[in-house]
CSV table of C-alpha atoms and ligand atoms in Angstrom, one decimal:
chain,number,residue,atom,x,y,z
A,76,UNK,CA,71.3,143.1,153.4
A,77,UNK,CA,74.1,143.4,156.0
A,78,UNK,CA,73.6,144.9,159.5
A,79,UNK,CA,72.3,148.5,159.4
A,80,UNK,CA,74.2,149.6,162.4
A,81,UNK,CA,76.2,148.3,165.4
A,82,UNK,CA,73.0,148.4,167.6
A,83,UNK,CA,71.5,145.5,165.5
A,84,UNK,CA,74.6,143.4,166.1
A,85,UNK,CA,74.7,144.3,169.8
A,86,UNK,CA,71.0,143.3,170.2
A,87,UNK,CA,71.5,140.0,168.3
A,88,UNK,CA,74.6,139.2,170.4
A,89,UNK,CA,72.7,139.7,173.6
A,90,UNK,CA,69.5,138.0,172.5
A,91,UNK,CA,71.2,134.9,171.3
A,92,UNK,CA,73.9,134.6,174.0
A,93,UNK,CA,77.0,135.7,172.2
A,94,UNK,CA,78.1,138.7,174.3
A,95,UNK,CA,76.9,140.3,177.5
A,96,UNK,CA,77.9,143.5,179.3
A,97,UNK,CA,80.3,142.4,182.1
A,98,UNK,CA,79.1,142.9,185.7
A,99,UNK,CA,75.7,143.8,184.3
A,100,UNK,CA,73.6,143.1,187.4
A,101,UNK,CA,75.7,145.7,189.3
A,102,UNK,CA,75.4,148.3,186.6
A,103,UNK,CA,78.2,147.0,184.3
A,104,UNK,CA,81.7,148.3,183.8
A,105,UNK,CA,82.6,150.2,180.6
A,106,UNK,CA,84.9,148.4,178.3
A,107,UNK,CA,84.4,145.0,179.8
A,108,UNK,CA,82.4,142.3,178.1
A,109,UNK,CA,81.6,138.6,178.8
A,110,UNK,CA,81.2,136.0,176.1
A,111,UNK,CA,78.1,133.8,176.5
A,112,UNK,CA,77.4,130.2,175.4
A,113,UNK,CA,77.7,131.0,171.7
A,114,UNK,CA,80.3,133.7,172.0
A,115,UNK,CA,82.7,131.4,173.7
A,116,UNK,CA,82.3,128.8,170.9
A,117,UNK,CA,82.8,131.4,168.2
A,118,UNK,CA,85.8,132.9,169.9
A,119,UNK,CA,87.4,129.4,170.4
A,120,UNK,CA,86.7,128.6,166.7
A,121,UNK,CA,88.4,131.8,165.6
A,122,UNK,CA,91.4,131.2,167.9
A,123,UNK,CA,91.7,127.5,166.7
A,124,UNK,CA,91.6,128.6,163.1
A,125,UNK,CA,94.4,131.1,163.7
A,126,UNK,CA,96.5,128.6,165.7
A,127,UNK,CA,96.0,126.0,162.9
A,128,UNK,CA,97.1,128.4,160.3
A,129,UNK,CA,100.1,129.9,162.3
A,130,UNK,CA,101.4,126.8,164.1
A,131,UNK,CA,100.0,123.4,162.9
A,132,UNK,CA,100.1,124.1,159.2
A,133,UNK,CA,103.7,125.3,159.4
A,134,UNK,CA,107.0,123.8,160.4
A,135,UNK,CA,108.6,127.0,161.5
A,136,UNK,CA,106.4,128.2,164.3
A,137,UNK,CA,106.2,127.1,168.0
A,138,UNK,CA,103.5,128.0,170.5
A,139,UNK,CA,103.6,129.6,173.9
A,140,UNK,CA,101.2,130.4,176.8
A,141,UNK,CA,103.0,132.9,179.1
A,142,UNK,CA,101.9,134.5,182.4
A,143,UNK,CA,99.8,137.7,182.2
A,144,UNK,CA,101.2,139.3,185.2
A,145,UNK,CA,104.5,140.9,184.1
A,146,UNK,CA,107.4,142.1,186.1
A,147,UNK,CA,108.0,145.8,185.9
A,148,UNK,CA,111.5,145.3,184.4
A,149,UNK,CA,110.1,143.7,181.3
A,150,UNK,CA,107.8,146.7,180.5
A,151,UNK,CA,110.5,149.1,181.5
A,152,UNK,CA,113.0,147.8,179.0
A,153,UNK,CA,110.4,147.2,176.4
A,154,UNK,CA,109.7,151.0,176.5
A,155,UNK,CA,106.1,150.7,177.6
A,156,UNK,CA,106.6,152.5,180.9
A,157,UNK,CA,107.8,155.5,179.1
A,158,UNK,CA,105.9,155.5,175.8
A,159,UNK,CA,102.7,153.5,176.2
A,160,UNK,CA,100.7,156.6,177.0
A,161,UNK,CA,97.8,158.6,175.6
A,162,UNK,CA,97.3,162.4,176.0
A,163,UNK,CA,94.5,163.0,178.4
A,164,UNK,CA,92.4,166.2,178.7
A,165,UNK,CA,89.6,167.1,181.1
A,166,UNK,CA,86.6,169.3,180.1
A,167,UNK,CA,85.9,171.8,182.9
A,168,UNK,CA,82.4,172.3,181.7
A,169,UNK,CA,81.0,168.7,181.5
A,170,UNK,CA,83.5,167.1,183.8
A,171,UNK,CA,84.4,164.5,181.1
A,172,UNK,CA,87.8,163.0,180.5
A,173,UNK,CA,88.9,162.3,177.0
A,174,UNK,CA,91.9,161.3,174.8
A,175,UNK,CA,93.1,164.7,173.4
A,176,UNK,CA,92.3,163.6,169.8
A,177,UNK,CA,88.9,162.3,170.7
A,178,UNK,CA,87.1,165.2,172.4
A,179,UNK,CA,83.4,165.3,171.6
A,180,UNK,CA,82.3,168.3,169.4
A,181,UNK,CA,80.2,169.8,172.2
A,182,UNK,CA,83.2,170.4,174.5
A,183,UNK,CA,84.6,173.9,173.8
A,184,UNK,CA,88.4,174.4,173.3
A,185,UNK,CA,88.6,176.9,176.1
A,186,UNK,CA,87.1,174.5,178.6
A,187,UNK,CA,89.8,171.9,178.1
A,188,UNK,CA,92.8,171.4,180.3
A,189,UNK,CA,96.3,171.1,178.9
A,190,UNK,CA,96.9,167.5,177.7
A,191,UNK,CA,98.9,165.3,180.2
A,192,UNK,CA,100.3,161.8,179.5
A,193,UNK,CA,98.4,158.9,180.9
A,194,UNK,CA,99.9,155.4,181.0
A,195,UNK,CA,97.5,152.8,179.7
A,196,UNK,CA,98.9,149.9,181.7
A,197,UNK,CA,97.1,148.4,184.7
A,198,UNK,CA,99.4,148.1,187.7
A,199,UNK,CA,99.1,145.6,190.6
A,200,UNK,CA,101.0,143.9,193.4
A,201,UNK,CA,102.4,140.4,193.5
A,202,UNK,CA,102.3,139.0,197.1
A,203,UNK,CA,101.0,140.5,200.3
A,204,UNK,CA,103.3,143.4,200.7
A,205,UNK,CA,102.6,146.7,198.9
A,206,UNK,CA,105.8,148.6,199.4
A,207,UNK,CA,105.0,150.9,196.5
A,208,UNK,CA,108.3,150.0,194.9
A,209,UNK,CA,107.9,146.4,193.6
A,210,UNK,CA,104.9,145.9,191.5
A,211,UNK,CA,103.7,144.2,188.3
A,212,UNK,CA,101.6,145.1,185.3
A,213,UNK,CA,98.8,143.2,183.5
A,214,UNK,CA,100.5,142.8,180.1
A,215,UNK,CA,99.4,145.4,177.5
A,216,UNK,CA,100.3,143.0,174.7
A,217,UNK,CA,101.2,139.3,174.6
A,218,UNK,CA,104.4,140.0,172.7
A,219,UNK,CA,106.8,140.8,175.5
A,220,UNK,CA,106.8,137.4,177.1
A,221,UNK,CA,107.5,135.9,173.7
A,222,UNK,CA,110.7,138.0,173.6
A,223,UNK,CA,111.7,137.1,177.2
A,224,UNK,CA,111.2,133.4,176.4
A,225,UNK,CA,113.2,133.5,173.1
A,226,UNK,CA,116.2,131.6,174.5
A,227,UNK,CA,114.0,129.0,176.3
A,228,UNK,CA,112.2,128.2,173.1
A,229,UNK,CA,115.4,128.2,170.9
A,230,UNK,CA,117.2,125.9,173.4
A,231,UNK,CA,114.2,123.5,173.9
A,232,UNK,CA,113.3,123.2,170.2
A,233,UNK,CA,116.6,123.7,168.4
A,234,UNK,CA,114.9,126.1,166.1
A,235,UNK,CA,117.0,128.3,163.8
A,236,UNK,CA,115.9,131.5,162.0
A,237,UNK,CA,113.6,132.1,160.3
A,238,UNK,CA,111.1,130.8,162.9
A,239,UNK,CA,108.3,132.2,164.9
A,240,UNK,CA,106.6,131.9,168.3
A,241,UNK,CA,102.9,132.2,168.5
A,242,UNK,CA,100.7,133.1,171.4
A,243,UNK,CA,97.0,133.8,172.0
A,244,UNK,CA,95.9,135.4,175.3
A,245,UNK,CA,94.5,138.3,177.2
A,246,UNK,CA,95.9,141.8,177.1
A,247,UNK,CA,94.8,144.8,179.2
A,248,UNK,CA,94.8,148.5,178.5
A,249,UNK,CA,93.2,151.2,180.6
A,250,UNK,CA,91.8,152.9,177.4
A,251,UNK,CA,90.5,156.5,178.0
A,252,UNK,CA,88.0,156.4,175.2
A,253,UNK,CA,86.1,153.2,174.6
A,254,UNK,CA,84.6,152.6,171.2
A,255,UNK,CA,81.8,150.7,169.5
A,256,UNK,CA,80.9,147.7,171.5
A,257,UNK,CA,83.9,145.2,171.6
A,258,UNK,CA,86.0,147.3,169.2
A,259,UNK,CA,88.0,149.1,171.8
A,260,UNK,CA,87.8,147.6,175.3
A,261,UNK,CA,90.0,147.4,178.4
A,262,UNK,CA,90.4,143.6,178.6
A,263,UNK,CA,90.7,141.8,175.3
A,264,UNK,CA,92.5,139.0,173.6
A,265,UNK,CA,95.3,139.0,171.1
A,266,UNK,CA,96.6,136.5,168.6
A,267,UNK,CA,100.3,137.4,168.1
A,268,UNK,CA,103.1,135.9,166.2
A,269,UNK,CA,106.7,137.1,166.6
A,270,UNK,CA,108.6,135.8,163.6
A,271,UNK,CA,112.4,136.0,163.9
A,272,UNK,CA,114.4,136.6,160.8
A,273,UNK,CA,117.9,137.4,159.7
A,274,UNK,CA,118.5,141.2,159.3
A,275,UNK,CA,118.3,142.1,155.7
A,276,UNK,CA,115.5,139.6,155.0
A,277,UNK,CA,113.0,141.4,157.1
A,278,UNK,CA,111.4,143.5,154.3
A,279,UNK,CA,110.7,140.4,152.2
A,280,UNK,CA,109.2,138.6,155.2
A,281,UNK,CA,107.1,141.6,156.1
A,282,UNK,CA,105.5,141.5,152.7
A,283,UNK,CA,105.0,137.7,152.9
A,284,UNK,CA,103.2,137.9,156.2
A,285,UNK,CA,100.9,140.6,154.9
A,286,UNK,CA,99.8,138.3,152.1
A,287,UNK,CA,99.5,135.3,154.4
A,288,UNK,CA,97.3,137.2,156.8
A,289,UNK,CA,95.0,138.5,154.0
A,290,UNK,CA,94.5,134.9,152.9
A,291,UNK,CA,93.6,133.9,156.4
A,292,UNK,CA,91.0,136.7,156.8
A,293,UNK,CA,89.5,135.6,153.5
A,294,UNK,CA,89.1,132.0,154.7
A,295,UNK,CA,87.3,133.4,157.8
A,296,UNK,CA,84.7,135.2,155.6
A,297,UNK,CA,86.4,138.7,155.6
A,298,UNK,CA,87.4,139.0,151.9
A,299,UNK,CA,90.4,140.9,150.6
A,300,UNK,CA,88.2,143.6,149.0
A,301,UNK,CA,86.8,144.5,152.4
A,302,UNK,CA,90.3,145.2,153.8
A,303,UNK,CA,92.4,148.3,153.1
A,304,UNK,CA,96.1,148.1,153.6
A,305,UNK,CA,97.3,151.2,155.5
A,306,UNK,CA,101.1,151.9,155.5
A,307,UNK,CA,101.4,153.7,158.8
A,308,UNK,CA,103.3,157.0,158.2
A,309,UNK,CA,106.8,157.2,159.8
A,310,UNK,CA,105.7,159.9,162.3
A,311,UNK,CA,102.8,157.7,163.6
A,312,UNK,CA,104.8,154.4,164.0
A,313,UNK,CA,105.0,152.7,167.5
A,314,UNK,CA,108.4,153.3,169.2
A,315,UNK,CA,109.6,149.8,168.2
A,316,UNK,CA,108.5,149.8,164.5
A,317,UNK,CA,110.5,150.4,161.3
A,318,UNK,CA,107.3,149.8,159.2
A,319,UNK,CA,103.8,148.8,160.0
A,320,UNK,CA,101.0,147.8,157.6
A,321,UNK,CA,97.5,147.9,159.3
A,322,UNK,CA,94.7,145.8,157.8
A,323,UNK,CA,91.8,148.2,158.0
A,324,UNK,CA,88.2,146.9,157.9
A,325,UNK,CA,84.9,148.7,157.5
A,326,UNK,CA,83.4,148.2,160.9
A,327,UNK,CA,79.8,149.4,161.3
A,328,UNK,CA,81.2,152.6,162.9
A,329,UNK,CA,83.8,153.3,160.2
A,330,UNK,CA,87.1,152.0,158.7
A,331,UNK,CA,89.5,151.0,161.5
A,332,UNK,CA,92.4,148.7,162.3
A,333,UNK,CA,91.7,145.0,162.5
A,334,UNK,CA,95.2,143.8,162.6
A,335,UNK,CA,98.7,145.3,162.6
A,336,UNK,CA,101.7,143.7,160.9
A,337,UNK,CA,104.9,145.4,162.1
A,338,UNK,CA,108.6,145.1,161.4
A,339,UNK,CA,109.9,145.5,164.9
A,340,UNK,CA,113.6,145.2,163.8
A,341,UNK,CA,116.0,144.0,166.6
A,342,UNK,CA,114.4,146.5,169.0
A,343,UNK,CA,112.8,143.9,171.3
A,344,UNK,CA,115.4,141.2,171.6
A,345,UNK,CA,118.0,143.9,171.7
A,346,UNK,CA,116.2,145.7,174.5
A,347,UNK,CA,115.9,142.6,176.7
A,348,UNK,CA,119.4,141.2,176.1
A,349,UNK,CA,122.4,141.2,178.3
A,350,UNK,CA,125.8,142.1,176.9
A,351,UNK,CA,124.2,144.6,174.5
A,352,UNK,CA,127.6,146.2,173.7
A,353,UNK,CA,128.9,142.9,172.2
A,354,UNK,CA,126.0,142.7,169.8
A,355,UNK,CA,125.5,144.7,166.7
A,356,UNK,CA,122.1,146.1,167.7
A,357,UNK,CA,120.7,148.5,165.1
A,358,UNK,CA,117.7,149.8,167.0
A,359,UNK,CA,118.0,152.5,169.7
A,360,UNK,CA,117.7,150.5,173.0
A,361,UNK,CA,117.9,151.4,176.6
A,362,UNK,CA,121.1,150.1,178.4
A,363,UNK,CA,120.0,146.8,180.0
A,364,UNK,CA,121.5,146.2,183.5
A,365,UNK,CA,119.1,143.5,184.7
A,366,UNK,CA,118.7,140.8,182.0
A,367,UNK,CA,120.6,137.5,182.5
A,368,UNK,CA,120.1,136.2,178.9
A,369,UNK,CA,121.8,136.9,175.6
A,370,UNK,CA,119.0,137.1,173.2
A,371,UNK,CA,121.0,136.4,170.0
A,372,UNK,CA,121.9,133.4,167.9
A,373,UNK,CA,124.9,132.2,166.1
A,374,UNK,CA,124.4,129.7,163.3
A,375,UNK,CA,127.1,127.8,161.4
A,376,UNK,CA,127.0,130.2,158.5
A,377,UNK,CA,127.2,133.3,160.7
A,378,UNK,CA,130.5,135.0,161.6
A,379,UNK,CA,129.1,136.8,164.7
A,380,UNK,CA,126.2,136.6,167.0
A,381,UNK,CA,123.1,138.1,165.4
A,382,UNK,CA,120.1,139.6,167.1
A,383,UNK,CA,117.2,138.6,164.8
A,384,UNK,CA,114.7,141.1,163.4
A,385,UNK,CA,111.1,140.5,164.2
A,386,UNK,CA,108.0,140.5,162.0
A,387,UNK,CA,104.9,140.7,164.0
A,388,UNK,CA,101.3,140.0,162.8
A,389,UNK,CA,99.1,141.0,165.7
A,390,UNK,CA,95.3,140.6,165.6
A,391,UNK,CA,92.7,141.2,168.2
A,392,UNK,CA,90.3,138.3,168.8
A,393,UNK,CA,87.4,140.6,169.8
A,394,UNK,CA,87.8,142.7,166.7
A,395,UNK,CA,88.1,139.6,164.6
A,396,UNK,CA,84.8,138.4,166.1
A,397,UNK,CA,83.1,141.7,165.4
A,398,UNK,CA,84.3,141.7,161.8
A,399,UNK,CA,83.3,138.1,161.2
A,400,UNK,CA,79.8,138.6,162.7
A,401,UNK,CA,79.4,141.8,160.7
A,402,UNK,CA,80.4,140.0,157.4
A,403,UNK,CA,78.2,137.0,158.2
A,404,UNK,CA,75.1,139.0,159.1
A,405,UNK,CA,72.3,139.0,156.5
A,406,UNK,CA,68.6,140.0,156.5
A,407,UNK,CA,66.7,138.2,153.8
A,408,UNK,CA,63.1,138.1,152.5
A,409,UNK,CA,61.6,134.7,152.6
A,410,UNK,CA,58.2,134.8,150.9
A,411,UNK,CA,56.1,137.3,152.9
A,412,UNK,CA,58.4,137.2,156.0
A,413,UNK,CA,62.1,137.8,156.6
A,414,UNK,CA,64.9,136.0,158.3
A,415,UNK,CA,68.2,137.0,159.9
A,416,UNK,CA,71.1,134.6,159.0
A,417,UNK,CA,74.6,134.5,160.2
A,418,UNK,CA,76.4,132.9,157.3
A,419,UNK,CA,79.5,131.9,159.1
A,420,UNK,CA,82.1,129.8,157.4
A,421,UNK,CA,81.2,126.3,158.7
A,422,UNK,CA,84.5,125.9,160.8
A,423,UNK,CA,83.6,129.1,162.7
A,424,UNK,CA,79.9,128.3,163.4
A,425,UNK,CA,79.3,128.1,167.2
A,426,UNK,CA,77.0,125.1,166.6
A,427,UNK,CA,77.7,122.7,163.8
A,428,UNK,CA,74.3,121.0,163.7
A,429,UNK,CA,71.0,121.0,165.5
A,430,UNK,CA,69.2,117.7,165.7
A,431,UNK,CA,65.5,118.3,165.9
A,432,UNK,CA,62.8,115.7,166.6
A,433,UNK,CA,59.6,116.8,164.8
A,434,UNK,CA,57.4,115.9,167.8
A,435,UNK,CA,58.8,116.8,171.1
A,436,UNK,CA,56.8,114.2,173.0
A,437,UNK,CA,57.4,111.2,170.7
A,438,UNK,CA,59.8,109.0,172.7
A,439,UNK,CA,61.1,107.1,169.6
A,440,UNK,CA,61.9,110.3,167.7
A,441,UNK,CA,63.5,112.0,170.7
A,442,UNK,CA,65.6,108.9,171.4
A,443,UNK,CA,66.7,108.6,167.8
A,444,UNK,CA,67.6,112.3,167.8
A,445,UNK,CA,69.7,111.9,171.0
A,446,UNK,CA,71.5,109.0,169.4
A,447,UNK,CA,72.3,110.9,166.2
A,448,UNK,CA,73.4,113.9,168.3
A,449,UNK,CA,75.8,111.8,170.4
A,450,UNK,CA,77.2,110.1,167.3
A,451,UNK,CA,77.9,113.3,165.5
A,452,UNK,CA,79.3,115.0,168.7
A,453,UNK,CA,81.8,112.1,168.9
A,454,UNK,CA,83.3,113.1,165.6
A,455,UNK,CA,84.9,116.1,167.5
A,456,UNK,CA,84.1,118.7,164.9
A,457,UNK,CA,82.5,121.1,167.3
A,458,UNK,CA,79.2,121.5,169.2
A,459,UNK,CA,76.1,119.5,168.1
A,460,UNK,CA,72.9,120.2,170.0
A,461,UNK,CA,69.5,118.5,170.5
A,462,UNK,CA,66.8,121.0,169.8
A,463,UNK,CA,63.5,119.7,171.3
A,464,UNK,CA,61.2,122.8,171.2
A,465,UNK,CA,58.6,121.0,169.2
A,466,UNK,CA,58.3,123.9,166.8
A,467,UNK,CA,60.3,123.2,163.6
A,468,UNK,CA,59.8,126.6,162.0
A,469,UNK,CA,61.0,128.4,165.1
A,470,UNK,CA,64.0,126.0,165.5
A,471,UNK,CA,65.1,126.7,161.9
A,472,UNK,CA,64.9,130.5,162.4
A,473,UNK,CA,66.8,130.3,165.7
A,474,UNK,CA,69.5,128.3,164.1
A,475,UNK,CA,69.7,130.6,161.1
A,476,UNK,CA,70.2,133.5,163.4
A,477,UNK,CA,73.1,131.9,165.3
A,478,UNK,CA,74.7,130.6,162.1
A,479,UNK,CA,74.2,126.8,162.5
A,480,UNK,CA,75.0,125.4,159.0
A,481,UNK,CA,72.9,122.2,159.3
A,482,UNK,CA,69.6,121.3,160.9
A,483,UNK,CA,68.8,117.6,161.0
A,484,UNK,CA,65.2,116.7,161.4
A,485,UNK,CA,63.8,113.4,162.7
A,486,UNK,CA,60.2,112.7,161.5
A,487,UNK,CA,57.8,109.8,161.3
A,488,UNK,CA,59.5,108.6,158.1
A,489,UNK,CA,62.8,108.5,159.9
A,490,UNK,CA,61.4,105.8,162.2
A,491,UNK,CA,60.3,103.7,159.2
A,492,UNK,CA,63.0,104.4,156.6
A,493,UNK,CA,66.1,105.3,158.8
A,494,UNK,CA,66.6,108.6,157.0
A,495,UNK,CA,66.5,112.2,158.1
A,496,UNK,CA,66.0,115.6,156.6
A,497,UNK,CA,69.2,117.8,156.4
A,498,UNK,CA,68.5,121.5,155.9
A,499,UNK,CA,71.2,123.8,154.7
A,500,UNK,CA,71.2,127.2,156.4
A,501,UNK,CA,72.2,129.3,153.4
A,502,UNK,CA,70.1,127.8,150.6
A,503,UNK,CA,67.3,126.4,152.9
A,504,UNK,CA,67.4,123.4,150.7
A,505,UNK,CA,66.4,120.1,152.3
A,506,UNK,CA,67.8,116.7,151.4
A,507,UNK,CA,67.0,113.2,152.7
A,508,UNK,CA,70.1,111.5,154.0
A,509,UNK,CA,70.2,107.9,155.2
A,510,UNK,CA,71.3,107.7,158.9
A,511,UNK,CA,74.1,105.3,158.1
A,512,UNK,CA,75.6,107.9,155.7
A,513,UNK,CA,75.2,110.8,158.1
A,514,UNK,CA,78.7,110.6,159.6
A,515,UNK,CA,80.4,110.7,156.2
A,516,UNK,CA,78.1,113.5,155.1
A,517,UNK,CA,79.0,115.5,158.2
A,518,UNK,CA,82.8,114.8,157.9
A,519,UNK,CA,82.7,115.9,154.2
A,520,UNK,CA,80.7,119.0,155.0
A,521,UNK,CA,83.2,120.3,157.6
B,730,GAP,N1,102.0,143.7,169.9
B,730,GAP,C1,101.6,144.7,169.0
B,730,GAP,C2,100.3,145.4,169.4
B,730,GAP,O1,99.8,145.1,170.5
B,730,GAP,P1,98.5,147.0,168.7
B,730,GAP,O2,98.2,147.6,167.3
B,730,GAP,O3,98.5,147.9,169.8
B,730,GAP,O4,99.8,146.2,168.5
B,730,GAP,C3,97.3,144.7,168.0
B,730,GAP,O5,97.4,145.8,168.9
B,730,GAP,C4,95.8,144.4,167.8
B,730,GAP,O6,95.2,144.2,169.1
B,730,GAP,C5,95.0,145.5,167.2
B,730,GAP,O7,95.1,145.4,165.7
B,730,GAP,C6,93.6,145.2,167.6
B,730,GAP,O8,93.0,144.2,166.8
B,730,GAP,C7,93.8,144.6,169.0
B,730,GAP,N2,93.6,145.7,170.0
B,730,GAP,C8,94.4,146.6,170.4
B,730,GAP,N3,93.9,147.4,171.4
B,730,GAP,C9,92.6,146.9,171.6
B,730,GAP,C10,91.6,147.3,172.5
B,730,GAP,N4,91.7,148.3,173.4
B,730,GAP,N5,90.4,146.6,172.4
B,730,GAP,C11,90.3,145.6,171.5
B,730,GAP,N6,91.3,145.2,170.7
B,730,GAP,C12,92.4,145.8,170.7
């Protein structure tokens, strides 16, 4: 049985140290969350899996980690200053402030003010002087600094199109209406790829990336049949997009966007480029008077300079984590009792194995457990913990609930025969494995 509602997941996340309300001891701040000891492991594992699939497993993608603070000019030419807004209304009766399309049913139409546009970007100053004129933004998407670094990456790696630049990092949006735990928050992480292609090949690449991303989600435990492909209608497309396919997932609160895969055309490179008039830019871009870089390429087979089109798969890490926990969550009957299990794919599990001495005060057992823990930890496959609570049943339940695939128990026999019990989280089956074979067993399992 999956989670009944979001509250069950929120309670589990807090109880077991995945996610906490940020600034909680001072009353918290809406739309901000902190990732605890297991949350940070799960998040890192998701990001590593994305990076492996998008960068390491390919020869046509390079990585980037750009600054979060972004000069105003970047977000001016990108169109965010003008268009990254939501319509905001106030309710004169309850004093609430809402996105115009998300007003609660109990607010009456006649109590609402006329909608006004509210820009979602956080603004701040760089340096000690606040002259009200020069300022920066916290980036609302990681994508823009990929575009501004286009020439740096091309020059330093000699890449030619088709190729991509991948980035994982924080993004900030001053959302008016927050939603469903970590689904819509004000500070979140994105995993974005900007894939640069020759104009005319963009539609083929767009389809290819949709397929590629569906396969990745499947490998993270979110199967294709749980995702709905939504072709965003023309009148709902973002200002930069020619076509966008949203991967929609059935979150506990309803079917919503998990990832967007957009065909951004030559809008972005065209917007940030100098000498725009000399380039055959197809998108409608603002005249750029400030850029000092021509964001175009000329390869041997090309007659003229070309501004590449961009295909962008863009996924939120926080939404990924929510979908992955939701899919992994199970409540099962075991005899007369029940257990909660997070059946994560092994590569995503925050803890790979718990090593458990049967008797917490038996020095020989504890010392053997420590040695096994250290040996397995050295394999570098993720976190291995020593669990010395002295209550084997409770240890198994705790590790089922946080998704640890393997529990390795050291008992009296282990001291005599040099073998241990390995318990599988999903089947609860227990096998005896000789300690000298444990490393190979572990390597094969992960
Ligand atoms: N660069 C394109 C872009 O930012 P987006 O659809 O606005 O497109 C991409 O965002 C992804 O980022 C979304 O599919 C979602 O997973 C995540 N995301 C966007 N806003 C978010 C928010 N306020 N809280 C959590 N995740 C968010």
